Coordinates of C-alpha atoms and ligand atoms in Angstrom, one line a residue:
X1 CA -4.2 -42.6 50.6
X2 CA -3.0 -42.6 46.7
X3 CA -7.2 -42.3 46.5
X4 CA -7.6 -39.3 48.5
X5 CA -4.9 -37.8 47.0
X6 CA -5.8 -37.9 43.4
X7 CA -9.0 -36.8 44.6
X8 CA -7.3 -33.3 45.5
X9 CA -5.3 -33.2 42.6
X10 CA -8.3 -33.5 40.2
X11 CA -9.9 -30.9 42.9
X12 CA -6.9 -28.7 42.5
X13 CA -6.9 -28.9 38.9
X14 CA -10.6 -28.0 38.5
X15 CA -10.5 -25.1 40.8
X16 CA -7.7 -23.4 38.7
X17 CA -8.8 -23.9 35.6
X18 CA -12.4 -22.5 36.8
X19 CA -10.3 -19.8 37.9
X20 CA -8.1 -19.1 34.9
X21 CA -12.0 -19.0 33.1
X22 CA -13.0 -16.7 35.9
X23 CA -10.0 -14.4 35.3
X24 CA -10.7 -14.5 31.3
X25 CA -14.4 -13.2 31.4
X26 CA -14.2 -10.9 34.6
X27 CA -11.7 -8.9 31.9
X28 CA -15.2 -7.2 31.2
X29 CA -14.8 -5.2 27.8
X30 CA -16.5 -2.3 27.9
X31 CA -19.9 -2.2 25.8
X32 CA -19.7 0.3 22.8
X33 CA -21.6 1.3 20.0
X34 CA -19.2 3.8 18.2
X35 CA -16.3 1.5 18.9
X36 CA -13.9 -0.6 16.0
X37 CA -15.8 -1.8 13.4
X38 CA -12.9 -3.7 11.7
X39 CA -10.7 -6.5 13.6
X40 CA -7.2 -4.6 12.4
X41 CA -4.8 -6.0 10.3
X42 CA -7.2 -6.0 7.7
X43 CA -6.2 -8.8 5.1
X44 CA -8.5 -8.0 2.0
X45 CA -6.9 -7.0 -1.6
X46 CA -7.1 -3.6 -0.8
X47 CA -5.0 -3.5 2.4
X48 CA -3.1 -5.7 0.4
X49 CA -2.4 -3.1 -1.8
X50 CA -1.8 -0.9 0.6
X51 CA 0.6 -2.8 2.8
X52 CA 2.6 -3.8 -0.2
X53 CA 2.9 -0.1 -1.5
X54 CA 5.1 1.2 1.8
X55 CA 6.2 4.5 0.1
X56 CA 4.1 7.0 -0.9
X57 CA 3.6 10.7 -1.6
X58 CA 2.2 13.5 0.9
X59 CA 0.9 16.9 -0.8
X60 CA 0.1 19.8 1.1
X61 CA -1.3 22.4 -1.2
X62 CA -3.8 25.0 -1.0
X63 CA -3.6 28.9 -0.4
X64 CA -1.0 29.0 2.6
X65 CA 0.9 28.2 -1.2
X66 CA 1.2 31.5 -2.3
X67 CA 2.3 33.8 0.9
X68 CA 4.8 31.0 1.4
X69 CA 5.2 31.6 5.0
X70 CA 6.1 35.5 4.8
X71 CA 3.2 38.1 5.4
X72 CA 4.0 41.9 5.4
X73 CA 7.8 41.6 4.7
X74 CA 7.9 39.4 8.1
X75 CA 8.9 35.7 8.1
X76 CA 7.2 33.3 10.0
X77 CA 9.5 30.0 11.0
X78 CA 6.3 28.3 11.8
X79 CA 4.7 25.8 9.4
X80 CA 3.6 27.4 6.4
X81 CA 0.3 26.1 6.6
X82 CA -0.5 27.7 9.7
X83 CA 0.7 31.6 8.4
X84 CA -2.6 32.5 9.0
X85 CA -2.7 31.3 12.4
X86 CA 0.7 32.4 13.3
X87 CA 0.3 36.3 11.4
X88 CA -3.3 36.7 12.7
X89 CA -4.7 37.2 9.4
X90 CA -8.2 37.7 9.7
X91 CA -10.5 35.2 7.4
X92 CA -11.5 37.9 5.0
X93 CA -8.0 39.0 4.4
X94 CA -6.9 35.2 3.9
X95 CA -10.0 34.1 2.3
X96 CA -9.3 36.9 -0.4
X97 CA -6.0 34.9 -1.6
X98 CA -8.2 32.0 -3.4
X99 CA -8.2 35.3 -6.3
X100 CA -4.2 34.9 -6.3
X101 CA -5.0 30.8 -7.0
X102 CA -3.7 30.8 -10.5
X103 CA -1.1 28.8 -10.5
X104 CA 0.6 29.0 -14.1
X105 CA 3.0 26.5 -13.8
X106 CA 0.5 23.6 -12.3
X107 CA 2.0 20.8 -14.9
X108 CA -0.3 17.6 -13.0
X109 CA 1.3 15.3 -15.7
X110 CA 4.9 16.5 -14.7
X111 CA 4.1 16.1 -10.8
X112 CA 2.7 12.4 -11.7
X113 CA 6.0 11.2 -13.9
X114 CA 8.3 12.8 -11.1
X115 CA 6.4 10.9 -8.1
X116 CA 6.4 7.9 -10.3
X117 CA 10.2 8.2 -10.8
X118 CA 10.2 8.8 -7.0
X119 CA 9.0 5.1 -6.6
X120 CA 6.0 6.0 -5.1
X121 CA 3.4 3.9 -4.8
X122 CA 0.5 6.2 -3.6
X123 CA 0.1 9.6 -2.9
X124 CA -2.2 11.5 -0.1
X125 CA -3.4 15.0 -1.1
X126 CA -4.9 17.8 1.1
X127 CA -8.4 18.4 -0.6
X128 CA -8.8 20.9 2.6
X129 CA -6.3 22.1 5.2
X130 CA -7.3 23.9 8.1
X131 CA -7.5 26.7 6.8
X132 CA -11.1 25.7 5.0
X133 CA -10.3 26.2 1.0
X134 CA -11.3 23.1 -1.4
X135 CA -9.6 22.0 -4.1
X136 CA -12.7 20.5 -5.8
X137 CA -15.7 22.4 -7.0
X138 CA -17.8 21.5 -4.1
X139 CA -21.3 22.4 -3.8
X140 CA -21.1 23.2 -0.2
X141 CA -19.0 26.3 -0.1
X142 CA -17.9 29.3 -2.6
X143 CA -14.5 28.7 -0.8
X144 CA -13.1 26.0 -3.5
X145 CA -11.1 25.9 -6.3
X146 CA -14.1 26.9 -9.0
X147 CA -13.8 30.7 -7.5
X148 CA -9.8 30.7 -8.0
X149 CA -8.3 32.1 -11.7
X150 CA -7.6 28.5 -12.5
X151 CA -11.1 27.6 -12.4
X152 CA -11.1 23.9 -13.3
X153 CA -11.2 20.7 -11.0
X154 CA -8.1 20.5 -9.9
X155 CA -8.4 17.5 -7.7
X156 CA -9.6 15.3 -10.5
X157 CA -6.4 16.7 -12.9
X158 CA -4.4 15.6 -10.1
X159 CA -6.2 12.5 -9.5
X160 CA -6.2 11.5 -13.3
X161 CA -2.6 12.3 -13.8
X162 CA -1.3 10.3 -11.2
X163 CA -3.6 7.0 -11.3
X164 CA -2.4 7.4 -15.6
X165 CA 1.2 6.5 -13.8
X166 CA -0.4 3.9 -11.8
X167 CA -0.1 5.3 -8.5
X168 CA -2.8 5.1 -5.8
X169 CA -4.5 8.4 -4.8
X170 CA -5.8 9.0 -0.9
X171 CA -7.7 12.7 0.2
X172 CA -6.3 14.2 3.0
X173 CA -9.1 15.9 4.5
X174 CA -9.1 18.4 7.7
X175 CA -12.6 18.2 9.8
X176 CA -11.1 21.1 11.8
X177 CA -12.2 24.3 9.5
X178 CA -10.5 28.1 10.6
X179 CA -13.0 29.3 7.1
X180 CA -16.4 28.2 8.1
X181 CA -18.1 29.8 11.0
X182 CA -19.6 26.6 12.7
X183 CA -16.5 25.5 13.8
X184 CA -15.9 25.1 17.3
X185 CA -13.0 23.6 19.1
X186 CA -15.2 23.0 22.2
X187 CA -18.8 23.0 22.7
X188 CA -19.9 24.6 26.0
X189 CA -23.4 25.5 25.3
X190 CA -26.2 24.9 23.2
X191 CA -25.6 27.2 20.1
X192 CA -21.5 25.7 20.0
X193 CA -23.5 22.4 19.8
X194 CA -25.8 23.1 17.2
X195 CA -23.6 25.0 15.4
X196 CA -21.0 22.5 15.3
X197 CA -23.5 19.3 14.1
X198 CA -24.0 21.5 11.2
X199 CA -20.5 22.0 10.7
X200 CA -19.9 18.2 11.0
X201 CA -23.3 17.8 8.6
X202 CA -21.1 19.7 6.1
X203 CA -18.0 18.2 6.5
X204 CA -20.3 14.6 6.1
X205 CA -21.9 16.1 3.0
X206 CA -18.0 17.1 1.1
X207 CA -17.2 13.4 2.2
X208 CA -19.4 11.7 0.5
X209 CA -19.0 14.4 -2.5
X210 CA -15.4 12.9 -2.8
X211 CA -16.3 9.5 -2.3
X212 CA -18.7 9.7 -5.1
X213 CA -17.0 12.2 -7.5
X214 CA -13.5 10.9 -7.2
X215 CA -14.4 6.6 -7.8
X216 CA -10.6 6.0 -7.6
X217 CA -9.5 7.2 -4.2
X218 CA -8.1 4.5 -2.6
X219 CA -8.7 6.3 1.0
X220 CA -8.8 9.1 3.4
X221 CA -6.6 10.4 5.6
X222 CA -8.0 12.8 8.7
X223 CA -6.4 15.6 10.2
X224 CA -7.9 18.2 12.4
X225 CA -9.8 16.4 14.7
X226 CA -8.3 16.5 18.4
X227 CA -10.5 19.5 19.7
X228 CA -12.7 18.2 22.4
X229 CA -15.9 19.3 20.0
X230 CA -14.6 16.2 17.6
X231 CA -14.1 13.8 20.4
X232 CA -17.2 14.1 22.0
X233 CA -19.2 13.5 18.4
X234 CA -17.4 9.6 18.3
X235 CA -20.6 8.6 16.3
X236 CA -20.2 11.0 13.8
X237 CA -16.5 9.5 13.3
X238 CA -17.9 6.3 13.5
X239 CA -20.9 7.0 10.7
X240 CA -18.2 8.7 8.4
X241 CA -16.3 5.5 7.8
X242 CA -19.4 3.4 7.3
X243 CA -20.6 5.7 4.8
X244 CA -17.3 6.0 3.3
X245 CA -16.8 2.4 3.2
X246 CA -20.5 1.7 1.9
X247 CA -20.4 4.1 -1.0
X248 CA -16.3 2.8 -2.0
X249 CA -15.7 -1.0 -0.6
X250 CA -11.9 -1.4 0.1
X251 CA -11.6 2.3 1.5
X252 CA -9.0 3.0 4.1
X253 CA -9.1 5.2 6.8
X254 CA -6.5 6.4 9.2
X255 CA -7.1 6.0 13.3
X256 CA -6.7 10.2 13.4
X257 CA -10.7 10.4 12.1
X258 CA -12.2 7.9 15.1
X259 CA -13.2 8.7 18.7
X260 CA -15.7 5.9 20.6
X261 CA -18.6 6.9 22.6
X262 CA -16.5 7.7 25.5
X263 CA -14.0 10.2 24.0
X264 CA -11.3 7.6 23.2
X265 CA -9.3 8.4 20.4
X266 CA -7.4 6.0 17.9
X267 CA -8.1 3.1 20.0
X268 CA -11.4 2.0 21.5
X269 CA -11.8 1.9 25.0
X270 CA -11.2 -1.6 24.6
X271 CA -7.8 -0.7 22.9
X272 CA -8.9 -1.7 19.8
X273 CA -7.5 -0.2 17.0
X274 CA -10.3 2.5 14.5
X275 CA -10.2 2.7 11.1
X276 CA -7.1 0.7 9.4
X277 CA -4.4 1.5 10.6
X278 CA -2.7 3.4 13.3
X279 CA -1.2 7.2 11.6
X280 CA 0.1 8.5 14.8
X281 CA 3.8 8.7 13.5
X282 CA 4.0 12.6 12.3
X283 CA 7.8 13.2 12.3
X284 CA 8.9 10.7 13.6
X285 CA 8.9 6.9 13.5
X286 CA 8.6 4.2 16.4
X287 CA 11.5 3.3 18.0
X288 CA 13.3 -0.3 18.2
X289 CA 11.2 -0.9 22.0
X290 CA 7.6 0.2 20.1
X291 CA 8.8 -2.9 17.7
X292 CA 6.1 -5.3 19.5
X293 CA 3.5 -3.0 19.5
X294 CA 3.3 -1.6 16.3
X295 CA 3.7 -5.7 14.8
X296 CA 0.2 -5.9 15.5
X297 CA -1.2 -3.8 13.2
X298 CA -0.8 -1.4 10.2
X299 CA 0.8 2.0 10.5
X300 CA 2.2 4.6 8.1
X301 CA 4.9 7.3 9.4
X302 CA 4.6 11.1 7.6
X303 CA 7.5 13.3 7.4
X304 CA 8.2 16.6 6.2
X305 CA 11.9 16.9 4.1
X306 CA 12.5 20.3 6.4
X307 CA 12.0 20.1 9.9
X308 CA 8.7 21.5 10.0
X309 CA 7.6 22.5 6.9
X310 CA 4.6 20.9 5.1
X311 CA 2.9 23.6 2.9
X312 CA 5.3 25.7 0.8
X313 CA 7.6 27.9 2.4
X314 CA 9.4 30.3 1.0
X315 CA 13.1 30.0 3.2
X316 CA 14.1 26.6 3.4
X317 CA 17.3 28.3 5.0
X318 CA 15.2 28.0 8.3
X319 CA 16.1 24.1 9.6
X320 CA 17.8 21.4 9.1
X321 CA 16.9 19.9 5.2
X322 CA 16.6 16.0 5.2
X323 CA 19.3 14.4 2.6
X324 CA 17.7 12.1 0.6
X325 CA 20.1 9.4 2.4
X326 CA 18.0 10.2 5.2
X327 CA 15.0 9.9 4.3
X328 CA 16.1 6.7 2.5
X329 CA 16.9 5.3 5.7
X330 CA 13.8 6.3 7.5
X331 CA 11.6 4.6 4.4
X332 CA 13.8 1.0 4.9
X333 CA 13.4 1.3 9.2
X334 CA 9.3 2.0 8.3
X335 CA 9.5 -1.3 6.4
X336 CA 11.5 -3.1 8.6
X337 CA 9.1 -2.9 10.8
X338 CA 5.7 -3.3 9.4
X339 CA 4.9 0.5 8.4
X340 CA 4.4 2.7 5.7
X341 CA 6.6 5.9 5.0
X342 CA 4.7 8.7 3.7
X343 CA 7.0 11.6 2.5
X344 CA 5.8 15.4 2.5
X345 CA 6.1 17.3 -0.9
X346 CA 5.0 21.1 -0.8
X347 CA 4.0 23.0 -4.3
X348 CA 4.4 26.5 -5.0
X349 CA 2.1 29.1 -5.8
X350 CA 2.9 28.8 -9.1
X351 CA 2.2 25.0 -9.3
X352 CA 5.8 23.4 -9.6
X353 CA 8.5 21.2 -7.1
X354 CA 10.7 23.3 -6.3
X355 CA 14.0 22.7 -7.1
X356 CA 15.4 21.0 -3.8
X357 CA 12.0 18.4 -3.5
X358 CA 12.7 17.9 -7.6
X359 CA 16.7 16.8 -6.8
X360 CA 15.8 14.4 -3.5
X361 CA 12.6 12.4 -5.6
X362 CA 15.4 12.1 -8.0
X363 CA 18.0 10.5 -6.2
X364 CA 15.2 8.7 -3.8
X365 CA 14.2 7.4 -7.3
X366 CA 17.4 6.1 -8.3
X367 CA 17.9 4.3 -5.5
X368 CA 14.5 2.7 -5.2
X369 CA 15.4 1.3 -9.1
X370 CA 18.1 -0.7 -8.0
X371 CA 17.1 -1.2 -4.1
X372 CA 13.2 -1.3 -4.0
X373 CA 12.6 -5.4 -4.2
X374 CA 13.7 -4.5 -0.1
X375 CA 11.3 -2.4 0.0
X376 CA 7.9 -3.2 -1.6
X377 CA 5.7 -6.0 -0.6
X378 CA 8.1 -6.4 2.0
X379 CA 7.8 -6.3 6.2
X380 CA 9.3 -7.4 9.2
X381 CA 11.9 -10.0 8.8
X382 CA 11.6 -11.8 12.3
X383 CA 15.5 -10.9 12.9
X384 CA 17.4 -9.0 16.0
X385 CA 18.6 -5.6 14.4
X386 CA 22.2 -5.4 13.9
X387 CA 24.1 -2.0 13.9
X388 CA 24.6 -1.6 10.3
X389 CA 20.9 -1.2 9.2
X390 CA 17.8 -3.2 8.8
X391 CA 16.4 -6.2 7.5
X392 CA 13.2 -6.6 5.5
X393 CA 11.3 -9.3 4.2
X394 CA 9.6 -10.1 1.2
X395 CA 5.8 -11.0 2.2
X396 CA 5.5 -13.5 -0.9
X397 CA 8.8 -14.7 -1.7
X398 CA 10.6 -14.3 2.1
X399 CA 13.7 -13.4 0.7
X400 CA 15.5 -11.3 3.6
X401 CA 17.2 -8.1 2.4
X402 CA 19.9 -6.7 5.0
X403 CA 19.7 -2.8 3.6
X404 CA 23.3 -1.5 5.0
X405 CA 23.4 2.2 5.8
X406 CA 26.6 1.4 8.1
X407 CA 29.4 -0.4 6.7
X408 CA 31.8 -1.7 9.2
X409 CA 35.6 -0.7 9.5
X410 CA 35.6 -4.5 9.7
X411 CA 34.0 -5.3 7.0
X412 CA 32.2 -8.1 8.6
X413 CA 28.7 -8.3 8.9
X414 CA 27.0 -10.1 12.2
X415 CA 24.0 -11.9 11.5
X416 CA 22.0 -14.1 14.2
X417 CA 19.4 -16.5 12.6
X418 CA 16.8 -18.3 14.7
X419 CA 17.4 -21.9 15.8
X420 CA 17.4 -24.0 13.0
X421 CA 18.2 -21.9 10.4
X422 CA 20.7 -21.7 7.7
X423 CA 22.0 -19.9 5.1
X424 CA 21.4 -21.1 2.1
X425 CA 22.3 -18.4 -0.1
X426 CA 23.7 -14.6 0.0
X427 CA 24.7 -12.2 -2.8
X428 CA 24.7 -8.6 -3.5
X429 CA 21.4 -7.5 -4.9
X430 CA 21.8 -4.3 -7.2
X431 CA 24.7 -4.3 -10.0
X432 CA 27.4 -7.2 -9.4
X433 CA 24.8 -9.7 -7.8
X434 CA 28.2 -11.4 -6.1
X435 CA 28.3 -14.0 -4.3
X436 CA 28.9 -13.1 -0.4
X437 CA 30.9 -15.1 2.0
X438 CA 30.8 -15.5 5.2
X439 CA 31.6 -17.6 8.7
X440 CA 29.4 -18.8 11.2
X441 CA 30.6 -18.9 14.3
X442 CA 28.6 -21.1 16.7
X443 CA 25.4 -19.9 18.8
X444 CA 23.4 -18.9 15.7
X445 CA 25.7 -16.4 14.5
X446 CA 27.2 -15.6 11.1
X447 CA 29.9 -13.1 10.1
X448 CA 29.0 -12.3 6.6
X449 CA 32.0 -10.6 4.0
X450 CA 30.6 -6.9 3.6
X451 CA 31.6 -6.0 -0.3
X452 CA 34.1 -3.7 -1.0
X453 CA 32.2 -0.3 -0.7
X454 CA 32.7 2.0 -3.4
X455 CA 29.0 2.7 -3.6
X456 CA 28.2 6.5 -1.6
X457 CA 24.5 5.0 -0.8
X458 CA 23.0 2.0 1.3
X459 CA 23.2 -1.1 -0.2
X460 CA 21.2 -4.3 -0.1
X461 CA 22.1 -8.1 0.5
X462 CA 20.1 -10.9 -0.4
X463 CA 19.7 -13.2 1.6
X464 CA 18.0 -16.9 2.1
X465 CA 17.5 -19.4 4.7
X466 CA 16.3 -22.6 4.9
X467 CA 15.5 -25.0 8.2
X468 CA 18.1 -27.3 9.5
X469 CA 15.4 -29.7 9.4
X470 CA 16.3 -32.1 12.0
X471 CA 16.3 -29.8 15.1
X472 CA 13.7 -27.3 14.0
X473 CA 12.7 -26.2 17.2
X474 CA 12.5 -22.7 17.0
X475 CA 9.9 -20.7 19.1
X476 CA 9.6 -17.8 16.3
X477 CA 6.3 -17.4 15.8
X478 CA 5.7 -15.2 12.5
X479 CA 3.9 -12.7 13.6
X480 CA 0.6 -11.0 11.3
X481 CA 1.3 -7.8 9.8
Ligands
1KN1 C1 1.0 20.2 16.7 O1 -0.1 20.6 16.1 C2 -0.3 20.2 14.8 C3 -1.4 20.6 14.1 C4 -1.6 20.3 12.8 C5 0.7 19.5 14.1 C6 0.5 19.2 12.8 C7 -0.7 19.5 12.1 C8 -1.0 19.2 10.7 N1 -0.8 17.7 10.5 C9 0.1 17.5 9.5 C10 -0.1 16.2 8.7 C11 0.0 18.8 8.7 O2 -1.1 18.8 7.9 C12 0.0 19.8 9.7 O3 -0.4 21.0 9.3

């Protein structure tokens, strides 16, 4: 009897496990050629870099500059960038502004020293917006910077300026083009499609210009590439980071560029993540329930200091103006969760900051000099978010910063640590460096002494932990960022 019985246990046991194999490989993965080519998170010295730089620099510049958002006398609320879009300014009429490009005030030294003050670590720059003028002497167009009153390479000023300061230069670069005629949004017959593989022949062609004129670019960030004629070319996506990434090893490339053979954009049709990381966050940033899903791989956030505003506009009286606090906040949640915060700066026609972008990178700045060991090189700290602001970990050292944007009335501080765990030391990080004290009150919790707050701005607590030792049996598994 015991016999038979074994006998249909080791039955039972083989069945399911055939089954459990049966229910692995029937998950049939579609077969793609223009699919991922990279297994994201990347962990080379480059992403590295990357990863470890969390803040950097947007600029929008370009001719949308100079009307600043007002054409005629009228005022268009709309982003900037799109004025001719939103006026109906026929290409001629807009084209005809690149003889306005003089820009007397362009100071690319200045712009570097501020962004490095800023605490940026990198900086993105539109070489073309959508509305088809580039900023470097290309060969493929008269529509570029050479044809302007200022003449000279203005990408590679820029470029020099800012690496000089030690910060990390990406191209922004729009495939969607309102300036060349090929364009097409959709392709419903043969001309669109003809037309529109040489459009993408000459957006390949400026591509690989940059790659090869500009060696320092770190990477390139897509825009314009939704329209249906994009999406259904995924293998010229896919051919544009392998030619990118042949010519410069180490380049990075946002998911906006790829589409797969079937359409699929960002992710595969496997759900696989293209190019390096995910740059779907425009104005906004993931919520506390997207936490899981955006652990598993890398992602940058962009944001505009006005509501909507990313080239210059003239009226800033229009919406709601981000306080530096703000976007301070917005930077530490990024980090606390695995992302990069990329923050939007807008020159004038005349070249400068003006005067409102020049007074938030300052204070950002003075902030980031006592507060930015929480910020660079730092990630997900593997604890529950509490309601007075975030936590952040050190990817080297795994110190854990608690950035407080909240104090309590209380002045106490909840903390819940993973079984285990224990604090083993806590202190203020800028200024004082005091010593914090605190209570812990059973179930993994700790009540920690906030510091008396005089300070107007978040602050930062240090904090380390160390196993119990003896009952280590915690379940937290770190996961890879
Ligand atoms: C909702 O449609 C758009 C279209 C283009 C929203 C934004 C954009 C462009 N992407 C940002 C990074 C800016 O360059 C903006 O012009």
């Amino acid at each position: 009897m015991k016999k038979v019985f074994n006998l249909l246990l080791i039955i039972l046991i083989f069945t399911t496990s055939l089954q459990a194999q049966k229910t692995e490989t029937t998950k049939t993965r579609v077969v793609l050629k223009y699919g991922a080519q990279t297994f994201a998170p990347r962990q080379d010295s480059a992403m590295l870099k990357w990863r470890s730089n969390r803040f950097g620099q947007f600029i929008h510049w370009g001719l949308y500059a100079i009307p600043g958002g007002i054409w005629k006398g009228k005022t268009y609320n709309y982003a900037a960038e799109f004025l001719k879009s939103s006026a109906k300014i026929p290409t001629s009429t807009w084209d005809s502004l690149m003889y306005q490009f003089a820009i007397p005030k362009f100071n690319p030294t200045e712009w570097a020293r501020m962004a490095k003050q800023m605490g940026v670590k990198y900086m993105t720059i539109t070489t073309k917006h959508h509305e088809g003028f580039c900023m470097w002497p290309t060969k493929y167009t008269d529509f570029n910077i050479s044809n302007t009153p200022f003449k000279r390479d203005l990408l590679k000023e820029v470029v020099d300026a800012y690496n000089k300061e030690g910060i990390d230069v990406n191209f922004y670069y729009s495939v969607l083009d309102w300036h060349n005629p090929d364009w097409r949004y959709d392709i419903k017959n043969a001309s669109d499609s003809i037309a529109m593989q040489r459009l993408l022949q000459y957006a390949y062609n400026q591509l690989k210009e940059l790659a090869e004129r500009y060696p320092t670019v770190k990477g390139f960030w897509f825009d314009g590439t939704w329209d249906n004629s994009v999406k259904m070319n995924g293998k010229w996506t896919y051919d544009v980071e392998k030619m990118l990434k042949s010519i410069r090893p180490g380049i990075i490339v946002n998911s906006r560029l790829r589409a797969d053979d079937l359409g699929s954009r960002h992710r595969d049709s496997n759900g696989d993540l293209m190019g390096d990381y995910e740059s779907g966050y425009e104005r906004r940033l993931p919520t506390q329930a997207d936490l899981e899903k955006v652990l598993k791989n890398d992602w940058e956030a962009c944001m505009t200091i006005p509501e909507n505003q990313w080239g210059y506009h003239k009226d800033w009286s229009l919406s709601h103006i981000k306080s530096s606090d703000e976007l301070i906040e917005m930077l530490t949640k990024a980090t606390s969760m695995g992302g990069n915060f990329l923050l939007n700066f807008g020159p004038s026609g005349e070249g400068v900051f003006r005067p409102e972008e020049q007074k938030i990178a300052g204070q950002i700045g003075e902030w980031m000099k006592l507060n930015g060991v929480a910020i660079y090189n730092c990630g997900y700290a593997g604890l529950e978010k509490q309601d007075w602001g975030y936590f952040t970990k050190n990817t080297t050292t795994k110190k854990i910063y608690m950035v407080v944007f909240n104090q309590p009335l209380s002045h106490k501080l909840r903390l819940k640590l993973d079984m285990g765990q224990v604090i083993s030391g806590i202190k203020m990080l800028a200024s004082t460096g005091e010593k914090l004290a605190f209570e812990e009150l059973g179930n993994q919790e700790f009540l920690i002494q906030a510091p008396d707050f005089k300070e107007k701005h978040a602050y930062v607590i240090e904090l380390e932990l160390k196993d119990k030792g003896n009952n280590s049996n915690s379940n937290y598994v770190a996961p890879k960022i």
